[in-house]
mmCIF file of C-alpha atoms in Angstrom:
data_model
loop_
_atom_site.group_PDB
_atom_site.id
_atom_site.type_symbol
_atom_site.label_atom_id
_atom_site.label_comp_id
_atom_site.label_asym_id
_atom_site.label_seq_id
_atom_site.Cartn_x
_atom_site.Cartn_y
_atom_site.Cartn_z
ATOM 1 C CA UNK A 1 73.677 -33.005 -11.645
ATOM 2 C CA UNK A 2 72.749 -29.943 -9.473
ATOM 3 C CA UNK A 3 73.496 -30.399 -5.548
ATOM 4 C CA UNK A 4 70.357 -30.193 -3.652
ATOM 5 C CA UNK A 5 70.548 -27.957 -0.191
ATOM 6 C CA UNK A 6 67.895 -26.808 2.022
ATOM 7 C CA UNK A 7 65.994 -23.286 1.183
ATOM 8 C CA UNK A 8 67.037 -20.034 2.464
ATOM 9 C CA UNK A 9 64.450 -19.139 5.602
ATOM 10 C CA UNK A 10 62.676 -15.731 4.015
ATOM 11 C CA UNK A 11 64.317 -12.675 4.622
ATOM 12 C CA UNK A 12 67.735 -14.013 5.924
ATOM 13 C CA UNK A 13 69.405 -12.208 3.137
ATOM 14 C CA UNK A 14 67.447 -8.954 2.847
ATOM 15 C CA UNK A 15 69.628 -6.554 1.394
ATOM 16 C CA UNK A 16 70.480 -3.294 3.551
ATOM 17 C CA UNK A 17 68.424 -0.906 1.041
ATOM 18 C CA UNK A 18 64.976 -3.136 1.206
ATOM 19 C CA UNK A 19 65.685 -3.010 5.271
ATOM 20 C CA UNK A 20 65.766 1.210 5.171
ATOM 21 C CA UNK A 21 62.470 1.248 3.066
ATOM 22 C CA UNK A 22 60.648 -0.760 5.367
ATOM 23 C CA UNK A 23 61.941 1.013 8.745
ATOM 24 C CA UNK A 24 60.853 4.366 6.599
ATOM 25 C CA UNK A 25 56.976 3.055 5.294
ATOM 26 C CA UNK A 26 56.871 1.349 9.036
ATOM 27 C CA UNK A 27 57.938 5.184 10.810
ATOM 28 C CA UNK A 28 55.296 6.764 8.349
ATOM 29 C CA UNK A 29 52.950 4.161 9.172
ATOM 30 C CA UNK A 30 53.175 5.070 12.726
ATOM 31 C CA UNK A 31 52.724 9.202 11.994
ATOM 32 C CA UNK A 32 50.018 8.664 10.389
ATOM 33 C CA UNK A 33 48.577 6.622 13.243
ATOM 34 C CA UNK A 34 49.457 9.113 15.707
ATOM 35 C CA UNK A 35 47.439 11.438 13.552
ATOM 36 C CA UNK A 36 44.607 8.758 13.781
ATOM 37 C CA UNK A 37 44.930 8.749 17.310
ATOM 38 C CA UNK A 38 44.777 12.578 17.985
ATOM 39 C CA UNK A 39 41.876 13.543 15.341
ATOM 40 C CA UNK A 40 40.280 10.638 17.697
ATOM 41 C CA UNK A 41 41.067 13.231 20.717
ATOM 42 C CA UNK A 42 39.833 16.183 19.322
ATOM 43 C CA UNK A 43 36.602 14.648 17.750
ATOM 44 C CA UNK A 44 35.455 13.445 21.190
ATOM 45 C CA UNK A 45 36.408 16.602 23.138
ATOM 46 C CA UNK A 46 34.289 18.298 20.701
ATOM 47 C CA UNK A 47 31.355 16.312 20.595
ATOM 48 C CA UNK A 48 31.527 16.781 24.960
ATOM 49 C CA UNK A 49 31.828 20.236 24.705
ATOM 50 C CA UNK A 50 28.611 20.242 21.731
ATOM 51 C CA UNK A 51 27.240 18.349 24.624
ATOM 52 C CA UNK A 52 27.744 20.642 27.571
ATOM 53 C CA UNK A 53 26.245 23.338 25.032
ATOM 54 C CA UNK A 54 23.041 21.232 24.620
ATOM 55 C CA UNK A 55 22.696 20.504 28.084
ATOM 56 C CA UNK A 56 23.156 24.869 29.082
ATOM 57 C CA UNK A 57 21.056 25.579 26.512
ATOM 58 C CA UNK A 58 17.956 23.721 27.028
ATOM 59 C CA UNK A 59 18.523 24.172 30.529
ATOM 60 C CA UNK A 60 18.066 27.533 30.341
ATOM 61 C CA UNK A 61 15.080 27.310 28.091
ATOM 62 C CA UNK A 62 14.002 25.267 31.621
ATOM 63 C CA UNK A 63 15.028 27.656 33.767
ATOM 64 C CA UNK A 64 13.159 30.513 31.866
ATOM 65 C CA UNK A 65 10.015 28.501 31.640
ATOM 66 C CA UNK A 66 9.739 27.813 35.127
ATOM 67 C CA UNK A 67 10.112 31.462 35.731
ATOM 68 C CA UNK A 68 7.295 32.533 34.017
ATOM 69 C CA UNK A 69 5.156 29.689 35.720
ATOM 70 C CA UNK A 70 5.951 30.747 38.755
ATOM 71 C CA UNK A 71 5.028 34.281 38.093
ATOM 72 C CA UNK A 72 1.606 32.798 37.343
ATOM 73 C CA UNK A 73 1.950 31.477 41.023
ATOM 74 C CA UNK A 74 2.098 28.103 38.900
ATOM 75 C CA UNK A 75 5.077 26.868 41.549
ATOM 76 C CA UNK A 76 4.262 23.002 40.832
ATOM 77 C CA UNK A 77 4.803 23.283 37.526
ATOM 78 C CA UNK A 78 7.446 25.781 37.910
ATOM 79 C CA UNK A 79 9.252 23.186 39.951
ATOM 80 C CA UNK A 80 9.022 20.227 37.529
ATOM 81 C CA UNK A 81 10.559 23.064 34.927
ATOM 82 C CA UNK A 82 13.486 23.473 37.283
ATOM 83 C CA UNK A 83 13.855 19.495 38.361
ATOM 84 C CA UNK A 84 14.842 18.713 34.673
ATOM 85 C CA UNK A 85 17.108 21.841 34.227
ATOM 86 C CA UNK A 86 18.796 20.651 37.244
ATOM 87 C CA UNK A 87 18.726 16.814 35.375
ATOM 88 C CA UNK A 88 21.323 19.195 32.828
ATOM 89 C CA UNK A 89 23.323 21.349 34.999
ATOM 90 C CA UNK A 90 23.407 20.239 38.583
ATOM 91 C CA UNK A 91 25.639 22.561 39.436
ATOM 92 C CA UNK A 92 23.188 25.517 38.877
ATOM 93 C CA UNK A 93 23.182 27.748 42.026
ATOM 94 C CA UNK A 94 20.142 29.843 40.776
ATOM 95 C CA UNK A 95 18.133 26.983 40.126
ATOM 96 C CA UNK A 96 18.432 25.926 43.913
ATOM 97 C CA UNK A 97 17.741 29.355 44.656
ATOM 98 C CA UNK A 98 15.016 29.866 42.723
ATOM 99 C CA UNK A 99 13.356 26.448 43.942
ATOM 100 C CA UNK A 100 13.432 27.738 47.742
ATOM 101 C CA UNK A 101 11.470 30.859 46.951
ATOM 102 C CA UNK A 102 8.849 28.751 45.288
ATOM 103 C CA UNK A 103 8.824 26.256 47.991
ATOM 104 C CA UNK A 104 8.612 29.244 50.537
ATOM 105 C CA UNK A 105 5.387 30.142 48.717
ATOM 106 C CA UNK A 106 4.020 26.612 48.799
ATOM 107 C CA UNK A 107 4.790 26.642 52.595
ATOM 108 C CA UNK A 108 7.198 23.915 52.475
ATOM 109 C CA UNK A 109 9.971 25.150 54.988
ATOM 110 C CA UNK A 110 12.006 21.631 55.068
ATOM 111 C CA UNK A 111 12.378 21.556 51.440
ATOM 112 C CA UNK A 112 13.027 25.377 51.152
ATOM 113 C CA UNK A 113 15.780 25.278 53.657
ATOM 114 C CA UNK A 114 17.381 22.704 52.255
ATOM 115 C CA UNK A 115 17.333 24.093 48.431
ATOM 116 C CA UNK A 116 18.813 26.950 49.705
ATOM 117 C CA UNK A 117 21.725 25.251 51.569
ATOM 118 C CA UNK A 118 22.136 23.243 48.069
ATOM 119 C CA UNK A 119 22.433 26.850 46.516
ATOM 120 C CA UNK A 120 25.020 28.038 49.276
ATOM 121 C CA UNK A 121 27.395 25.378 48.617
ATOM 122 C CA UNK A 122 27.067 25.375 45.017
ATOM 123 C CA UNK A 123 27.790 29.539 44.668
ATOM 124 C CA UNK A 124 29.190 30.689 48.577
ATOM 125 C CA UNK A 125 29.470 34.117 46.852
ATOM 126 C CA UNK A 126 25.810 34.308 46.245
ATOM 127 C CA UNK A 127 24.186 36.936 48.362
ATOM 128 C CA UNK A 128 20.988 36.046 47.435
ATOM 129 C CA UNK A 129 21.132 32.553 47.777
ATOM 130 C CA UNK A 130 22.155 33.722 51.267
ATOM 131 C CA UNK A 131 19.251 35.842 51.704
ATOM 132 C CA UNK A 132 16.934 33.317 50.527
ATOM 133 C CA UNK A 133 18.076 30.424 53.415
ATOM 134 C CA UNK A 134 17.689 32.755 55.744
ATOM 135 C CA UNK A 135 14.191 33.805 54.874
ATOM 136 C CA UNK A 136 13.773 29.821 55.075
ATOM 137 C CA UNK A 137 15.237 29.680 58.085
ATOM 138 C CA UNK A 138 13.099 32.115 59.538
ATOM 139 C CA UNK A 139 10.171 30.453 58.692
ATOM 140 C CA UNK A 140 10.885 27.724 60.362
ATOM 141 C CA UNK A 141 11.648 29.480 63.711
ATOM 142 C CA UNK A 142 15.563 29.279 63.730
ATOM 143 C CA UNK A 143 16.164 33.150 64.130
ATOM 144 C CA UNK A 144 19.787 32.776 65.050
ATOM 145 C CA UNK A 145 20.389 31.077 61.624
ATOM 146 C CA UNK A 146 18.527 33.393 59.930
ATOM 147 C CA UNK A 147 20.737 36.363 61.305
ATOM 148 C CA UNK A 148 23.764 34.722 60.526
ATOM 149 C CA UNK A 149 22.414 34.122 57.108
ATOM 150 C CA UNK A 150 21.591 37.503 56.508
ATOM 151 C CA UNK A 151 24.731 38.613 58.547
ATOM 152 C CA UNK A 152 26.518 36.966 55.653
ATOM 153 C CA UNK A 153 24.571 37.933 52.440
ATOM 154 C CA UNK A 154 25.311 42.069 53.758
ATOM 155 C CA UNK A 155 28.971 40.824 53.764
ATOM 156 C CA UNK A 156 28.960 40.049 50.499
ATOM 157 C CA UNK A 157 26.648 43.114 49.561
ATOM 158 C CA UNK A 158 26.972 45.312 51.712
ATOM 159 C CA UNK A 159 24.680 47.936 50.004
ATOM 160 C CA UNK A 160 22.056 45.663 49.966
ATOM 161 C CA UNK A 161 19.128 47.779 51.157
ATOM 162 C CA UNK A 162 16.536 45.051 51.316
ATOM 163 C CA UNK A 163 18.608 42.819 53.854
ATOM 164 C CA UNK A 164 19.558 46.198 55.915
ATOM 165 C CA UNK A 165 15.778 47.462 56.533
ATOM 166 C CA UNK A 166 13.660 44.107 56.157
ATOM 167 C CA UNK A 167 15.105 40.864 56.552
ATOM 168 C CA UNK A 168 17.835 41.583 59.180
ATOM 169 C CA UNK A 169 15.741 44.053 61.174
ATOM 170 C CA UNK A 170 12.599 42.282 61.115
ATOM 171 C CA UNK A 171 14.919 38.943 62.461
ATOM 172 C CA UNK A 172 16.342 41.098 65.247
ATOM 173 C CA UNK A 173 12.990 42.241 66.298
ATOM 174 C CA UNK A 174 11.486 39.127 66.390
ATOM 175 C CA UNK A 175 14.912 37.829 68.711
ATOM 176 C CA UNK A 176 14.281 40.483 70.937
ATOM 177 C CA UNK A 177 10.470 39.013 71.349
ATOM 178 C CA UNK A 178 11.440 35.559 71.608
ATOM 179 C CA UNK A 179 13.797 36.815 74.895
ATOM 180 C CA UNK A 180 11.517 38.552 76.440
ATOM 181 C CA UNK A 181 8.461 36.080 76.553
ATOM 182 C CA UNK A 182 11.634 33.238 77.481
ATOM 183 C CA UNK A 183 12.160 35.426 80.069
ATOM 184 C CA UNK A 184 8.475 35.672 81.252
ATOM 185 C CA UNK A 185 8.220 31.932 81.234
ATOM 186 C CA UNK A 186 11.222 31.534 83.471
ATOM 187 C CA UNK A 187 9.555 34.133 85.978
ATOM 188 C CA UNK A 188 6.195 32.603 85.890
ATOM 189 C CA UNK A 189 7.548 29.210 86.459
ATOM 190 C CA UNK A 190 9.898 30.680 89.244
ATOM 191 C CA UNK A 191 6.586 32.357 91.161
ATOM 192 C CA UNK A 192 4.345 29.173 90.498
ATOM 193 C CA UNK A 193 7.132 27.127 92.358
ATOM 194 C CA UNK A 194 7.292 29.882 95.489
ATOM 195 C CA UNK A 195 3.254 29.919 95.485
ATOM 196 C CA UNK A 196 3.420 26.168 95.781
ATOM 197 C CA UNK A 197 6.145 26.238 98.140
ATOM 198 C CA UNK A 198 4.263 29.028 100.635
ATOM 199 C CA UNK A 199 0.982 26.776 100.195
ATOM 200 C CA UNK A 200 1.477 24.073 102.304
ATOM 201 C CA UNK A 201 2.192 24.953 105.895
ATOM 202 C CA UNK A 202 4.112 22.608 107.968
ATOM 203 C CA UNK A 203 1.990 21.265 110.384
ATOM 204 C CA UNK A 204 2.856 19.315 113.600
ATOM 205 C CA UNK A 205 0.219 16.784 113.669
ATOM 206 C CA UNK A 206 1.046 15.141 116.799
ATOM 207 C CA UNK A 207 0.487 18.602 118.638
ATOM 208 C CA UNK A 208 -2.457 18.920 121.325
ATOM 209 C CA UNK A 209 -4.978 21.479 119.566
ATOM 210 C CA UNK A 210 -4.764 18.794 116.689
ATOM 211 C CA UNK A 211 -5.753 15.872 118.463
ATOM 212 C CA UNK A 212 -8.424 17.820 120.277
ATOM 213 C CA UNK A 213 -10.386 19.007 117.035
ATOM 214 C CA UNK A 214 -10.216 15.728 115.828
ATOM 215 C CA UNK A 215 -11.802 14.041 119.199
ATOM 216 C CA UNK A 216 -14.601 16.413 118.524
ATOM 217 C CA UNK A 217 -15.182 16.117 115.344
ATOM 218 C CA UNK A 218 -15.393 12.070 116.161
ATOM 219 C CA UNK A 219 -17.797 12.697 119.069
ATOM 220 C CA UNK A 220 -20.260 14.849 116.775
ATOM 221 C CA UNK A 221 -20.066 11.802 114.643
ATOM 222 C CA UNK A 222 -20.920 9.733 117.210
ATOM 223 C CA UNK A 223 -23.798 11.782 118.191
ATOM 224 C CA UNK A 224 -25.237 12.257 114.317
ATOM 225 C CA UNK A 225 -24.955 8.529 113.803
ATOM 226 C CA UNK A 226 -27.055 7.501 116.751
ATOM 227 C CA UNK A 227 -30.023 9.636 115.783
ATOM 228 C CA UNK A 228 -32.246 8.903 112.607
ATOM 229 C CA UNK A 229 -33.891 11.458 110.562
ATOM 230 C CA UNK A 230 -36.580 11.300 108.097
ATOM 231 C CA UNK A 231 -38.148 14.135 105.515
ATOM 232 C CA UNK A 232 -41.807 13.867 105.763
ATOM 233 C CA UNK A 233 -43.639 15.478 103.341
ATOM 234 C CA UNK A 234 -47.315 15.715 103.671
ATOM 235 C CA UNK A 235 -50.199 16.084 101.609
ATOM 236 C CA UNK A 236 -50.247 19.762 101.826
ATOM 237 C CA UNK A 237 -46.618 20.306 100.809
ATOM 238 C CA UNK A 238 -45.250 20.280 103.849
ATOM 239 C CA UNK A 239 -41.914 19.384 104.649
ATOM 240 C CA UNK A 240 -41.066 18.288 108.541
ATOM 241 C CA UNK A 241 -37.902 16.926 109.283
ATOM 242 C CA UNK A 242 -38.613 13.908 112.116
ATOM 243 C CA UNK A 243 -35.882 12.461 114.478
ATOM 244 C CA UNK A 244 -36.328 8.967 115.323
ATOM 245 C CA UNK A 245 -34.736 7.778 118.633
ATOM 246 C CA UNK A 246 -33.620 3.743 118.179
ATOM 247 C CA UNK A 247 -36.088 2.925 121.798
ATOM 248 C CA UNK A 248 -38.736 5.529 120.481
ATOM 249 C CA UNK A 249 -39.778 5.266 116.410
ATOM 250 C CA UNK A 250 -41.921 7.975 115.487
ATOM 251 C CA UNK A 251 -44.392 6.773 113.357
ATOM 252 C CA UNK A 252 -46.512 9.221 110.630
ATOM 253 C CA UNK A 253 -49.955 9.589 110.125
ATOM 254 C CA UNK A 254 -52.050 8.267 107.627
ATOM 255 C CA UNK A 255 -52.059 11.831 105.800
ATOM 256 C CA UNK A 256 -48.427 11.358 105.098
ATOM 257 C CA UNK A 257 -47.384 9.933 101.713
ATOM 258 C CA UNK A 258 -43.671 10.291 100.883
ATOM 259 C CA UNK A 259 -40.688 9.420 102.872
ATOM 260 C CA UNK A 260 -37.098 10.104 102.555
ATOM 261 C CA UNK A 261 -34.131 9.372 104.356
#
């Protein structure tokens, strides 16, 4: 009769050859997931960059259909064109840019300063989106900016007629202008303040001739006060003016009809 013994646990004897295939199928296993894993890579950088392609595209399509809105002096529109190509490529210097002009035309000096800033930092080599704050600037008074602005644009271009002849000279001008009627103020206020000054005499008060014109002027008071007058004016149209003594009242005629004091 057989002897009965417990069961091998699987694998304890797996001979050396089985072992290698496994390690080998297991190392291909792995290569081919490695494979997996970079195809995975690839796919997905592809489909971003497909992406980024989509999104340039159609936001040029956006950018070029503003552009011929606002050549139409359709600005609204233009800018609702120009708000979704921005949705697609914030980073879009022009399209900031472009937006200040059209909000320059619209009046809107806030928002048209600040476009152009957004254009500035986006593209600092951008002599036009220099130009264009400082036109912005301009129009909202801040001539100093402007200059600079322009100042900077000509640094980057410096053959830039346009800036040269209009925009920089026309700032300077109106700099010069803004000095000279600051300047006017500050002497009108200075000659107001002298006038003022030499206006009011310093009087003593307490002197003699003062006390004496004022006695006078209290006697004649006096006087006025303790005589009444009246208007008479009669039936004719004559007007009499009657003084009437407190011990001594004058009384009028029956031909007299109105009486004012």
């Amino acid at each position: 009769m057989a002897s009965f013994g417990w069961k091998r646990k699987i694998g304890e004897k797996v001979s050396r050859a089985t072992s290698q295939q496994f390690e080998a199928e297991a190392a291909d296993d792995k290569d081919l997931g490695d494979d997996d894993d970079a195809s995975w890579v690839l796919a997905a950088k592809r489909r971003k960059e497909v992406l980024l392609e989509d999104c340039v595209r159609k936001s040029k399509e956006l950018k070029d259909e503003g552009a011929n809105l606002a050549e139409n002096r359709r600005y609204r529109e233009a800018l609702v064109k120009w708000d979704e190509a921005l949705q697609l490529t914030p980073e879009d210097a022009m399209l900031y840019e472009m937006k200040s002009q059209v909000l320059m035309s619209l009046h809107e000096m806030f928002p048209a300063v600040h476009a152009a800033e957004m254009a500035v930092q986006r593209n600092p080599r951008s002599w036009d989106a220099w130009q264009t704050l400082g036109r912005a600037q301009l129009g909202l008074g801040e001539i100093a900016l402007a200059i600079r602005s322009f100042q900077v644009s000509l640094h980057i271009f410096p053959m830039n007629p346009e800036v040269w002849k209009e925009d920089l000279s026309w700032a300077r001008k109106l700099q010069e202008q803004q000095k000279a009627t600051q300047t006017e103020s500050l002497q009108a206020v200075a000659k107001g303040k002298e006038l003022v000054q030499e206006s009011i005499p310093d009087y003593d008060f307490e002197s003699d001739e003062i006390v004496a014109v004022c006695a006078a002027i209290a006697e004649k008071e006096k006087a006025l006060s303790a005589a009444k007058t009246m208007v008479i004016v009669s039936a004719s149209g004559t007007v009499e003016t009657v003084t009437e003594q407190d011990n001594r009242p004058a009384t009028p005629d029956e031909t007299l009809f109105i009486r004012a004091r």
